[in-house]
Coordinates of C-alpha atoms in Angstrom, one line a residue:
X110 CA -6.5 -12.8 28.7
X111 CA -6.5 -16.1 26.9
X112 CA -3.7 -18.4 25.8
X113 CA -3.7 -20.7 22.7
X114 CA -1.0 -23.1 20.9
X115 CA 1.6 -21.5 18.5
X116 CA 1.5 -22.1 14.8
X117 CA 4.2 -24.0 13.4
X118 CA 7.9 -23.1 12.4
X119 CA 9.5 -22.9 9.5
X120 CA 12.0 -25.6 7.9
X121 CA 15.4 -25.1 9.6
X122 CA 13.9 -23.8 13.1
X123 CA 13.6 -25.1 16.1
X124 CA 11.9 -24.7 19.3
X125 CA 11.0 -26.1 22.8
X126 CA 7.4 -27.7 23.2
X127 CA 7.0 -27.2 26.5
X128 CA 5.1 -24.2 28.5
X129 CA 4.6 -22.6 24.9
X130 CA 1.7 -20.1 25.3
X131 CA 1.0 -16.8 23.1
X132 CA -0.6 -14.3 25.4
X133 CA -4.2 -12.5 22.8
X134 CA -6.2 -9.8 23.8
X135 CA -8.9 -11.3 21.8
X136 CA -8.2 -8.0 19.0
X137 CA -8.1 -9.4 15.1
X138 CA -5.4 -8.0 13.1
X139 CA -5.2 -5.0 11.7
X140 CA -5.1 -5.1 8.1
X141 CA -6.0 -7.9 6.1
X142 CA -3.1 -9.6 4.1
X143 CA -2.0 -8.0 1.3
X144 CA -3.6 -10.7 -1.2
X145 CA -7.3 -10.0 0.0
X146 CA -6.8 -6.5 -0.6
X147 CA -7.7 -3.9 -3.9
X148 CA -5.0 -1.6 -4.9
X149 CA -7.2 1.5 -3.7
X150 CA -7.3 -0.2 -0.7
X151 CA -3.8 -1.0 0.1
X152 CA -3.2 2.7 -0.5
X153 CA -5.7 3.7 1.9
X154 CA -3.9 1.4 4.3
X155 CA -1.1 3.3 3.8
X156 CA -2.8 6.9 4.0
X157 CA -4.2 5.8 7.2
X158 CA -0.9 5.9 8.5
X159 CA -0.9 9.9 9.2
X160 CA -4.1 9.3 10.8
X161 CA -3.2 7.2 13.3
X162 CA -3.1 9.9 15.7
X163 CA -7.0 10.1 15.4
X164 CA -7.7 6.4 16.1
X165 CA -4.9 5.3 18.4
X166 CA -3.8 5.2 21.9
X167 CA -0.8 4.5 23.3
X168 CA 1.0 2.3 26.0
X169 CA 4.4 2.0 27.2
X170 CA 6.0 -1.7 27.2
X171 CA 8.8 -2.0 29.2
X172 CA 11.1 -4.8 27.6
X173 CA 14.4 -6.5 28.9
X174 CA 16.8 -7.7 25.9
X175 CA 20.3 -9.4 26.6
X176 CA 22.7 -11.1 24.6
X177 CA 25.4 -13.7 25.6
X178 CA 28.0 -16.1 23.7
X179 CA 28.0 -18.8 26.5
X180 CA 31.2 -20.5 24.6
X181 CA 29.5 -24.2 24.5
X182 CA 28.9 -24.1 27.8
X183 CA 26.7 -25.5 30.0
X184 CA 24.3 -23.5 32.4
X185 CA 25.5 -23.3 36.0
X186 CA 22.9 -23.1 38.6
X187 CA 22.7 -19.7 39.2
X188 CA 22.6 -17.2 36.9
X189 CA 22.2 -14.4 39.1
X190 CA 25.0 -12.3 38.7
X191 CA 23.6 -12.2 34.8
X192 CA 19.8 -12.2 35.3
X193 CA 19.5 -10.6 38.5
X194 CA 19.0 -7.4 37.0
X195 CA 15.5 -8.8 36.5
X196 CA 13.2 -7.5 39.5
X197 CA 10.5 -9.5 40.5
X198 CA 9.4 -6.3 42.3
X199 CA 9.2 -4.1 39.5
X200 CA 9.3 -6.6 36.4
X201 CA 9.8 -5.5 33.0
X202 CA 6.9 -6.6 30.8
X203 CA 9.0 -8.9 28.1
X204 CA 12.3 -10.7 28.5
X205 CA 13.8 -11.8 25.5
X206 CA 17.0 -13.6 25.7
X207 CA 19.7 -14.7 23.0
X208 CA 22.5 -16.9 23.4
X209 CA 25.3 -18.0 20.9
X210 CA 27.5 -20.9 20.8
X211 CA 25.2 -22.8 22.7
X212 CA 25.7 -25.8 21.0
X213 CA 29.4 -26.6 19.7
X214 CA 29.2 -29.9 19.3
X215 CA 30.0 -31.0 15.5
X216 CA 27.2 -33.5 15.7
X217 CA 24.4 -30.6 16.2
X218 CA 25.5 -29.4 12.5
X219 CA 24.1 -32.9 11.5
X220 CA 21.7 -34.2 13.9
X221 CA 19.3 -31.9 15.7
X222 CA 19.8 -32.2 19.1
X223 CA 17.9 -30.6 21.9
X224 CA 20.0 -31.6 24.9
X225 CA 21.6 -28.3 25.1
X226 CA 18.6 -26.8 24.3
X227 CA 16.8 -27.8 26.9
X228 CA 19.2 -27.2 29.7
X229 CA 19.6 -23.7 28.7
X230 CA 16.2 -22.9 28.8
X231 CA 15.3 -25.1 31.9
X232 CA 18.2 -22.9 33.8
X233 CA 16.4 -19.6 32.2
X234 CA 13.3 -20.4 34.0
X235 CA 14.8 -21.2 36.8
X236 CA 16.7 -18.1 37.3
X237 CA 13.8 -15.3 36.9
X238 CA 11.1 -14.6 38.7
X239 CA 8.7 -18.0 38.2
X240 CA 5.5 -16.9 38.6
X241 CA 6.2 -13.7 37.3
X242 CA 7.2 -14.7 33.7
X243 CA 5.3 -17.3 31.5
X244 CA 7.5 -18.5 28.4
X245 CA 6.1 -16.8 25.0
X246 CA 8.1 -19.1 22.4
X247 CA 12.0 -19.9 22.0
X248 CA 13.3 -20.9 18.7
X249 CA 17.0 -22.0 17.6
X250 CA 19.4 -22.3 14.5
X251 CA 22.0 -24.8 16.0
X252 CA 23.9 -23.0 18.4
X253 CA 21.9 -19.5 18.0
X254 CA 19.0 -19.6 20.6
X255 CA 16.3 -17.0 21.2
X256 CA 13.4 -17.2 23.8
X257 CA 10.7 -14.2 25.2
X258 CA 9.4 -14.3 28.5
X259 CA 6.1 -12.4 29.3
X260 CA 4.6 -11.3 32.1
X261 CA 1.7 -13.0 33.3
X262 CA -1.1 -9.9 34.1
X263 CA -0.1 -7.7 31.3
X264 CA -2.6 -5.7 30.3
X265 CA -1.5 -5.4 26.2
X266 CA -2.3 -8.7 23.8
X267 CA 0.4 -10.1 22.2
X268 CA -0.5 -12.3 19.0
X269 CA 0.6 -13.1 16.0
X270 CA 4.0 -14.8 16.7
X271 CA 6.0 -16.4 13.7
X272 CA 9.6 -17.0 13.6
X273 CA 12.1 -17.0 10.8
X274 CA 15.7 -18.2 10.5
X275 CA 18.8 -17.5 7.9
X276 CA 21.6 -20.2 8.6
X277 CA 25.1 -18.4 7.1
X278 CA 28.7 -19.4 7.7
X279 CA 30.7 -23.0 6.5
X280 CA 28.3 -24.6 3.3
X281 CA 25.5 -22.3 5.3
X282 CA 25.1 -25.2 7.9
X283 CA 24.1 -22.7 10.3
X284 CA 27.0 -22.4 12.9
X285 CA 26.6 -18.5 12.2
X286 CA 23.3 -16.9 11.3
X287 CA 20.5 -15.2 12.7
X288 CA 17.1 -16.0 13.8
X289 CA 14.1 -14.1 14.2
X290 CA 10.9 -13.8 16.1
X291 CA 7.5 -11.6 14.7
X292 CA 4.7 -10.7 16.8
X293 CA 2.0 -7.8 18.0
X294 CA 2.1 -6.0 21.0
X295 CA -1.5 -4.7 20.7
X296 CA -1.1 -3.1 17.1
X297 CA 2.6 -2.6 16.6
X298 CA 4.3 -5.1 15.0
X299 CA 7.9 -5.9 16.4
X300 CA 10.5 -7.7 15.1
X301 CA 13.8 -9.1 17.1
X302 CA 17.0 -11.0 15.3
X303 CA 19.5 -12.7 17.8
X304 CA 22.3 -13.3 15.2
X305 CA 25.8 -14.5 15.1
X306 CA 28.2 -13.0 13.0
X307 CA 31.1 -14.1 10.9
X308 CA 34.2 -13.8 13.4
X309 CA 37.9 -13.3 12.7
X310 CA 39.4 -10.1 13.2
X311 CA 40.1 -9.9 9.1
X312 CA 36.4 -10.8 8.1
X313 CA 35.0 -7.7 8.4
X314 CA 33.0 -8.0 4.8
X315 CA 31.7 -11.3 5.7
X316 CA 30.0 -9.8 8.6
X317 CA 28.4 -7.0 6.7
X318 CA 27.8 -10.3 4.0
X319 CA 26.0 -11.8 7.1
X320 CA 24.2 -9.0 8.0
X321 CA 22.7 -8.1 4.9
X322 CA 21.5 -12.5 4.3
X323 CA 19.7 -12.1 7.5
X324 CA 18.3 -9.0 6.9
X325 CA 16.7 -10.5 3.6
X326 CA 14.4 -12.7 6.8
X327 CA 10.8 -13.2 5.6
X328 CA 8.1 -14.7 8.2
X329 CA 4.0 -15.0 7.7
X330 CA 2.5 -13.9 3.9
X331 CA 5.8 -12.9 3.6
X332 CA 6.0 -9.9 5.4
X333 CA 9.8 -9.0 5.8
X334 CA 11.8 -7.6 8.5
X335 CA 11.7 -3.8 7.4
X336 CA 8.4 -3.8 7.5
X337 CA 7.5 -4.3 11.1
X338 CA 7.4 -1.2 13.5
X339 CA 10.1 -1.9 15.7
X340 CA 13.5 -4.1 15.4
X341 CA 15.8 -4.9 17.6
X342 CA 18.9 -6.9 16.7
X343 CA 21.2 -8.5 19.2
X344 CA 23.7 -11.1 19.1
X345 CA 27.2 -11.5 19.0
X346 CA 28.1 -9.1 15.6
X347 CA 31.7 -10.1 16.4
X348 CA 33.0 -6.4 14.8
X349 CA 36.3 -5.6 16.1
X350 CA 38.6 -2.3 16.5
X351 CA 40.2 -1.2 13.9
X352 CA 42.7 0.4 16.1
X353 CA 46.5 1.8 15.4
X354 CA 47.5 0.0 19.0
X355 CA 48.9 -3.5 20.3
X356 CA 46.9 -5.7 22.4
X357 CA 48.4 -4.4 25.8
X358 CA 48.2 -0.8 24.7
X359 CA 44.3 -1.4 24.6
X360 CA 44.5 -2.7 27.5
X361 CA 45.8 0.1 29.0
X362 CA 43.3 2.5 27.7
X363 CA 40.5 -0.1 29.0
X364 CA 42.0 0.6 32.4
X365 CA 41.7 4.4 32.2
X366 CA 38.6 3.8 30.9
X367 CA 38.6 5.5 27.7
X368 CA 35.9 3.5 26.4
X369 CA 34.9 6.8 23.5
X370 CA 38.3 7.4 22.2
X371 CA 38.3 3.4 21.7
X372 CA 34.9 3.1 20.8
X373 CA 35.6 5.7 17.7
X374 CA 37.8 2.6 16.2
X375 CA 34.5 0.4 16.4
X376 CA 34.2 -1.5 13.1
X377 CA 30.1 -1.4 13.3
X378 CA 30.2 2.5 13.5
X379 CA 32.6 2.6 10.7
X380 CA 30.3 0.7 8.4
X381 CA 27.5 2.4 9.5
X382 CA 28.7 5.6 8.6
X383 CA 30.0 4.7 5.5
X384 CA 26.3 3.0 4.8
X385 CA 27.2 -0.7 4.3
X386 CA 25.4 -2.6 7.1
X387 CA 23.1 -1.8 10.0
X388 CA 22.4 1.5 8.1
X389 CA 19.4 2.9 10.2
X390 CA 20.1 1.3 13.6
X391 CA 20.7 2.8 16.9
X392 CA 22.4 2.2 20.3
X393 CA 23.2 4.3 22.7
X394 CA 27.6 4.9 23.1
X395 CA 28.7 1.6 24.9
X396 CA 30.3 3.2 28.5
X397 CA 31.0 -0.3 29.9
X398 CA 34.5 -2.4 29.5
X399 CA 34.8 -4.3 26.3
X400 CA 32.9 -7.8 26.1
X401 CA 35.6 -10.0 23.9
X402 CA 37.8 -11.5 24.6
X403 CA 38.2 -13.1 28.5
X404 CA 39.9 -16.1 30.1
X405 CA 37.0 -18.3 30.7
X406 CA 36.9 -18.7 34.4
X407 CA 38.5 -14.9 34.4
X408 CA 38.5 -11.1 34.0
X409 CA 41.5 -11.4 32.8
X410 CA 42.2 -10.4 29.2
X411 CA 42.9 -13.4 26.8
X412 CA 46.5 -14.6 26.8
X413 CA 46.4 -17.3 24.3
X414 CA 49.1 -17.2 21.4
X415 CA 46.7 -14.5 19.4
X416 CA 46.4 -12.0 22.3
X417 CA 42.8 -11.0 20.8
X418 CA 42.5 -7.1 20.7
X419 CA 39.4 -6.4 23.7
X420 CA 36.5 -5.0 21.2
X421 CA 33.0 -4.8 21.6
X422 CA 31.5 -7.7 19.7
X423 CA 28.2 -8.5 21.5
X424 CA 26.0 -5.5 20.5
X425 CA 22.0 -4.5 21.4
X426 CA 20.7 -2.2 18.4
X427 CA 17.2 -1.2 17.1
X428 CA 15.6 0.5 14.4
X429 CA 12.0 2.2 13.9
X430 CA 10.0 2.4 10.5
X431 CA 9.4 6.2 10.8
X432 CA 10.0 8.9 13.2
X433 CA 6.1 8.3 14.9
X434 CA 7.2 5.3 16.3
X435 CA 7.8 5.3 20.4
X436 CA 11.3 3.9 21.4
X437 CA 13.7 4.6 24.1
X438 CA 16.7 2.6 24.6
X439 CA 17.0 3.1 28.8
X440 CA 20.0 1.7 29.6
X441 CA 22.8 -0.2 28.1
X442 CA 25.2 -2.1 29.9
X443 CA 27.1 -5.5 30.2
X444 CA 27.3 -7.8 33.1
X445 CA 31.4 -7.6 33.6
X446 CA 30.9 -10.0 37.2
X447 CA 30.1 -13.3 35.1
X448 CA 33.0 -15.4 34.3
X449 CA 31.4 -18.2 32.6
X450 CA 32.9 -17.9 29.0
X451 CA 34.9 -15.8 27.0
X452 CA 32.4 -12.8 26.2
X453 CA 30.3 -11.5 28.9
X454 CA 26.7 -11.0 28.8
X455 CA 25.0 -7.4 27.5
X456 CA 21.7 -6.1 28.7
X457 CA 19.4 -3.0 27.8
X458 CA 15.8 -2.0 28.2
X459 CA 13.6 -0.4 26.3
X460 CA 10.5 1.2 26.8
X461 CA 8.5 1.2 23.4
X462 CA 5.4 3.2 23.6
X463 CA 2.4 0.5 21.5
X464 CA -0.5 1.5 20.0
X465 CA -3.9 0.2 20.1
X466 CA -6.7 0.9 17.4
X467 CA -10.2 2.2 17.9
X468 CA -12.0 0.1 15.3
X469 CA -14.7 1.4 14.9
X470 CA -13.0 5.2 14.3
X471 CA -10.4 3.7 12.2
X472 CA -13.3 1.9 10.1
X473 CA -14.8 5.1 9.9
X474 CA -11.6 7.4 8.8
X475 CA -10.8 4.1 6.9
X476 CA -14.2 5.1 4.8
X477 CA -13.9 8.7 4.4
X478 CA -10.1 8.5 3.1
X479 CA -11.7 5.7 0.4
X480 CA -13.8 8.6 -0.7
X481 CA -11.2 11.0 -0.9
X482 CA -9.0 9.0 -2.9
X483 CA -11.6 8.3 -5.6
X484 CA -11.8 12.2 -6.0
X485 CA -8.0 13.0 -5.7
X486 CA -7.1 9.9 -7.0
X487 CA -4.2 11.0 -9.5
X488 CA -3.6 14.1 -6.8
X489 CA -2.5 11.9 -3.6
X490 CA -0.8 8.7 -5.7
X491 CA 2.6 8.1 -4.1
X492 CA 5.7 9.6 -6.0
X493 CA 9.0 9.3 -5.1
X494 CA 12.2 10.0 -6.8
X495 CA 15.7 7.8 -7.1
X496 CA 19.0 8.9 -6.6
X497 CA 19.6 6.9 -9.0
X498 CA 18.7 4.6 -12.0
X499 CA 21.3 3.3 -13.2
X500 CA 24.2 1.5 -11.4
X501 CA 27.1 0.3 -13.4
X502 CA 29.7 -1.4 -10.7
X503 CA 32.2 -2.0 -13.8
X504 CA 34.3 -5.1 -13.4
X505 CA 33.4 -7.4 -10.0
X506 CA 35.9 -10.0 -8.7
X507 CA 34.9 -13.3 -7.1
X508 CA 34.0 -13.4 -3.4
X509 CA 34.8 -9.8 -3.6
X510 CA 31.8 -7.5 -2.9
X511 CA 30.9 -4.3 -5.0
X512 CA 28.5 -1.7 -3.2
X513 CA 26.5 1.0 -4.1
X514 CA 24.1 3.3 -2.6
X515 CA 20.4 4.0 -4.2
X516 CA 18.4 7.2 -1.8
X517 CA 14.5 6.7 -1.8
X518 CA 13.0 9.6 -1.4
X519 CA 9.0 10.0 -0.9
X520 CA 8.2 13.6 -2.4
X521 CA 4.1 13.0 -2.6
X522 CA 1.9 14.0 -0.3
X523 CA 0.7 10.2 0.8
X524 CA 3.1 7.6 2.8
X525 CA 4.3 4.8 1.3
X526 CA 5.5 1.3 1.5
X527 CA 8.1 0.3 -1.5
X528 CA 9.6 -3.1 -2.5
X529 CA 11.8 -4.3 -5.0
X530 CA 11.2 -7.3 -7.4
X531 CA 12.9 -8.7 -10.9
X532 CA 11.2 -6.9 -14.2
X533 CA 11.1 -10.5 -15.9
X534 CA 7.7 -11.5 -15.6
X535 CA 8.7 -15.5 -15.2
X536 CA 11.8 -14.6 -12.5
X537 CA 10.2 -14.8 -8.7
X538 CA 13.1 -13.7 -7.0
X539 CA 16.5 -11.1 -8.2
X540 CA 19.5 -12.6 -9.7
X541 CA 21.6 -14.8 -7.3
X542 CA 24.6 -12.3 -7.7
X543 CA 22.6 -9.5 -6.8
X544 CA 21.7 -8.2 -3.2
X545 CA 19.2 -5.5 -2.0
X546 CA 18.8 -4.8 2.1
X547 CA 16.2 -3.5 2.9
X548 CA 14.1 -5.5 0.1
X549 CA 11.3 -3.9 1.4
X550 CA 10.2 -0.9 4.0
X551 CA 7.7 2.4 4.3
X552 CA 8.8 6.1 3.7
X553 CA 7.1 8.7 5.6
X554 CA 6.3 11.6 3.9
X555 CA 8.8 14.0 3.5
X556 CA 11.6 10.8 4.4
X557 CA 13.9 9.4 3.1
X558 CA 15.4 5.3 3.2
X559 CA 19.3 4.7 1.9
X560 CA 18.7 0.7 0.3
X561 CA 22.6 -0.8 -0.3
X562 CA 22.7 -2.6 -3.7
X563 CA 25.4 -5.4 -3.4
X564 CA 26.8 -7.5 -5.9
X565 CA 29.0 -10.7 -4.8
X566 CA 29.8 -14.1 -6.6
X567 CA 31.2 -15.9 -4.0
X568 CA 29.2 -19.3 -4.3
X569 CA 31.7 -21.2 -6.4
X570 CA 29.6 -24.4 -6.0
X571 CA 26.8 -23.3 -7.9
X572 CA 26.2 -23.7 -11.4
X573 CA 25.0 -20.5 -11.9
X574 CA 28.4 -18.7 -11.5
X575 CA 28.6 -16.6 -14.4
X576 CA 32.1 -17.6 -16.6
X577 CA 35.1 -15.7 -16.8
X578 CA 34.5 -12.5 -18.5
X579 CA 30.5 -12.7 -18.4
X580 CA 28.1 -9.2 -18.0
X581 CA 26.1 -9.4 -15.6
X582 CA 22.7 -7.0 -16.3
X583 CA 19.4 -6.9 -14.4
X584 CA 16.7 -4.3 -14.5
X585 CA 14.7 -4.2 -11.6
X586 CA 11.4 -2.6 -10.6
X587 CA 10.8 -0.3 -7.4
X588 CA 6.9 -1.2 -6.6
X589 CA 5.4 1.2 -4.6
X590 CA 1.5 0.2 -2.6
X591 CA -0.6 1.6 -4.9
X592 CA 1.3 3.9 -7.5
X593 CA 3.3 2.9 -10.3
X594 CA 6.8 1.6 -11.2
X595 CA 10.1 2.8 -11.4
X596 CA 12.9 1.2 -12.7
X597 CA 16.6 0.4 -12.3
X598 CA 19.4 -0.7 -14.3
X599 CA 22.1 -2.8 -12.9
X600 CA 25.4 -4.4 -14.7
X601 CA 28.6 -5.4 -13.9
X602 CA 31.1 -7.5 -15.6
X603 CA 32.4 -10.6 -13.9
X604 CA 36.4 -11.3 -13.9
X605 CA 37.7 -13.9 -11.9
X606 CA 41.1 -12.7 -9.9
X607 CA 44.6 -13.6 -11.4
X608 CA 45.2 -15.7 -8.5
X609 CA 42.0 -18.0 -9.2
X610 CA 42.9 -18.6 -12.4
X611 CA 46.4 -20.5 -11.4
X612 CA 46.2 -24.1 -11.5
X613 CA 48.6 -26.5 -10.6
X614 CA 47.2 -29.2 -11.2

């Protein structure tokens, strides 16, 4: 095993320089980039898919995620009673740690400023297992912080590493947003997103607004989020109950422990099941005590003025491209003993079963399904069919967002990756009011992927707000790797609310 410098970040990230390695197994990448390759070939890369079976083996990863909203402050010494679940006996094979709210000073929103920075990540160091654990890369968005540990001796490569921010919240300065880290664990890609979320018991749509940004996360030749093998997304999501009870009548329930008949109030849950944000992720049913909102110093419940309802707001969720994929989610718990700051920590581990390609046979499959395809050429092209193809929203309100739901479903006999792009030859990206999550992903065949078309005008600053009274109309185009085009109307008409229109000047 080798280690070699990083490659750079991009604008608006930042990372540590020090003790920076990426752990390679020497393996080149799978697939060439997208660019290098002929359309028959980027359906073969494709078809190869329900192969893999025939050219891969597989190894399970054991890797340690926790999240925690340290409240601004500062590391103490010991960080046991959080990180202690970390055996140096029987170490997991990644760490990866996210933190929000490192950073509240107002001057980090204007001045970058690595003094927080580096104490946090000096004190995570110091509290695993030293020469265990060799730091992989860390990257931050102000106060949002992510870092991966690896352990030294592993016997998978891990390569490719690129990291990717999406700065939300006040004039998008960054004080909530996500940011994300891309690598390979011998040939599975994985993707993870420590975010923080819009907050405020009565912001529920900005979160799912938040949500659906950072899910829009490119990193290297532009491959996006969706498209990796694996995510998982932690962070503080800051959803709240929606719960017919008063503050101490929670409480109470907390204290029986009846965590599920709470937990059916979660906010998150909700919009998953109604298909507005984190459609397609998993966690296992939270059994531990609620992690917002403490006393700092405390387990006591807050007892400020506001009396914040207990929910759970710091969350560990994944998601898998298709149902080949290896993932267990092994435990799931928070660490209630740390006092530091008003959430408390939450940890899981995951074992995630990675592949690693046979070259040579997969060169030689590669070969014969070439072949194939110049026989059946018109027989295995990918097909799929819309729910829909036309989506009229009717009349949209300002910084009021209008949903619909569009089903892709692969009905061909091939897999097949799908993305969606503007019909107007000189546009490069979809209209500013207009927003698509996933942008891009794979269907297996025979499945299925729900994509959440959003429209929102909410940037009043902009001088491409459309006036008073304005249609808004876009026709987009489904691409699919190597088979043709579909298309989809979208319009809307634009009315600004009564209450906007009121001046008193």
């Amino acid at each position: 095993m080798t280690f070699y410098g990083s490659s750079a970040l991009p604008n608006g990230t930042k990372r540590t320089n020090a003790d920076d390695f990426l752990y390679a197994n020497g393996t080149d990448s799978i697939a060439a980039s997208t660019a290098e390759l002929s359309k028959d070939e980027m359906f073969v890369e494709d078809l190869l898919h329900a192969h893999e079976a025939k050219f891969c083996t597989y190894q399970p990863v054991n890797i340690f995620v926790t999240t925690f909203n340290v409240n601004g402050r500062s590391p103490p010494a010991n960080l046991k009673d959080w990180l202690g679940a970390i055996d140096a006996r029987e170490p997991p094979d990644l760490v990866v740690i996210g933190l929000q709210e490192m950073d509240l000073a107002l001057g980090s929103y204007v001045v970058d400023n690595a003094l927080k920075e580096n104490e946090w990540l000096v004190a995570l160091k110091l509290n695993i297992p030293q020469k265990v654990f060799r730091l992989v890369k860390s990257a931050r968005l102000i106060g949002i912080f992510l870092v991966v540990f690896c352990r030294s001796g592993v016997t998978f490569g891990l390569s490719d590493v690129c990291l990717g921010s999406i700065p939300t919240g006040f004039l998008n300065f960054g004080n909530k947003g996500g940011v994300g880290m891309s690598f390979r664990l011998n040939d599975t890609h994985i993707c993870l997103v420590n975010s923080h979320l819009a907050a405020g018991g009565n912001e529920l749509y900005r979160r799912n607004q938040d949500f659906r940004l950072i899910s829009q996360m490119r990193f290297r030749k532009g491959h996006g989020m969706f498209e990796h093998d694996v995510v998982i997304w932690l962070g503080d999501l800051n959803y709240r109950l929606d719960i017919p009870l008063t503050y101490d009548e929670v409480v109470q329930q907390i204290k029986e422990k009846r965590f599920a008949q709470l937990f059916y109030f979660d906010q998150l849950k909700e919009q998953q099941r109604l298909r507005v944000a984190f459609n397609g992720f998993m966690e296992q049913q939270p059994s531990f005590v609620p992690t917002y909102k403490f006393d700092p110093g405390t387990h006591n419940w807050d007892t400020s003025e506001k009396k914040r309802v207990p929910a759970w707001c710091d969350r560990i969720l994944y998601w898998v491209k298709d149902k080949n994929v290896g993932i267990e989610q092994v435990t799931y718990e928070s660490a209630h003993q740390v006092v530091l700051s008003d959430h408390k920590p939450v940890l899981s581990t995951f074992r995630v079963q990675v592949k690693k390609v046979d070259r040579p046979r997969r060169s030689a499959i590669y070969e014969q399904l070439l072949r194939e395809v110049d026989k059946r050429q018109n027989e295995l092209l990918p097909q799929i069919t819309l729910s829909k193809t036309e989506f009229h929203f009717g009349t949209v309100l300002f910084d009021q967002p209008s949903l619909a739901v569009l089903t892709i479903t692969n009905t061909g006999q091939t897999p097949t990756h799908f993305s969606f792009k503007p019909a107007r030859p000189e546009a490069d990206r979809l209209e500013e009011w207009l927003t698509i999550t996933p942008l891009s992903s794979f269907i297996d065949v025979g499945g299925a992927v729900e994509v959440t078309l959003q429209i929102l005008v909410f940037d009043e600053s902009s001088c491409k707000v459309p006036k008073d009274g304005a249609e808004l109309s876009s026709i987009i185009i489904v691409h699919l790797t190597g088979g043709r085009d579909y298309f989809i109307v979208v319009d809307a008409k634009y009315q600004r609310e009564v209450k906007d229109l009121i001046s008193f000047d």
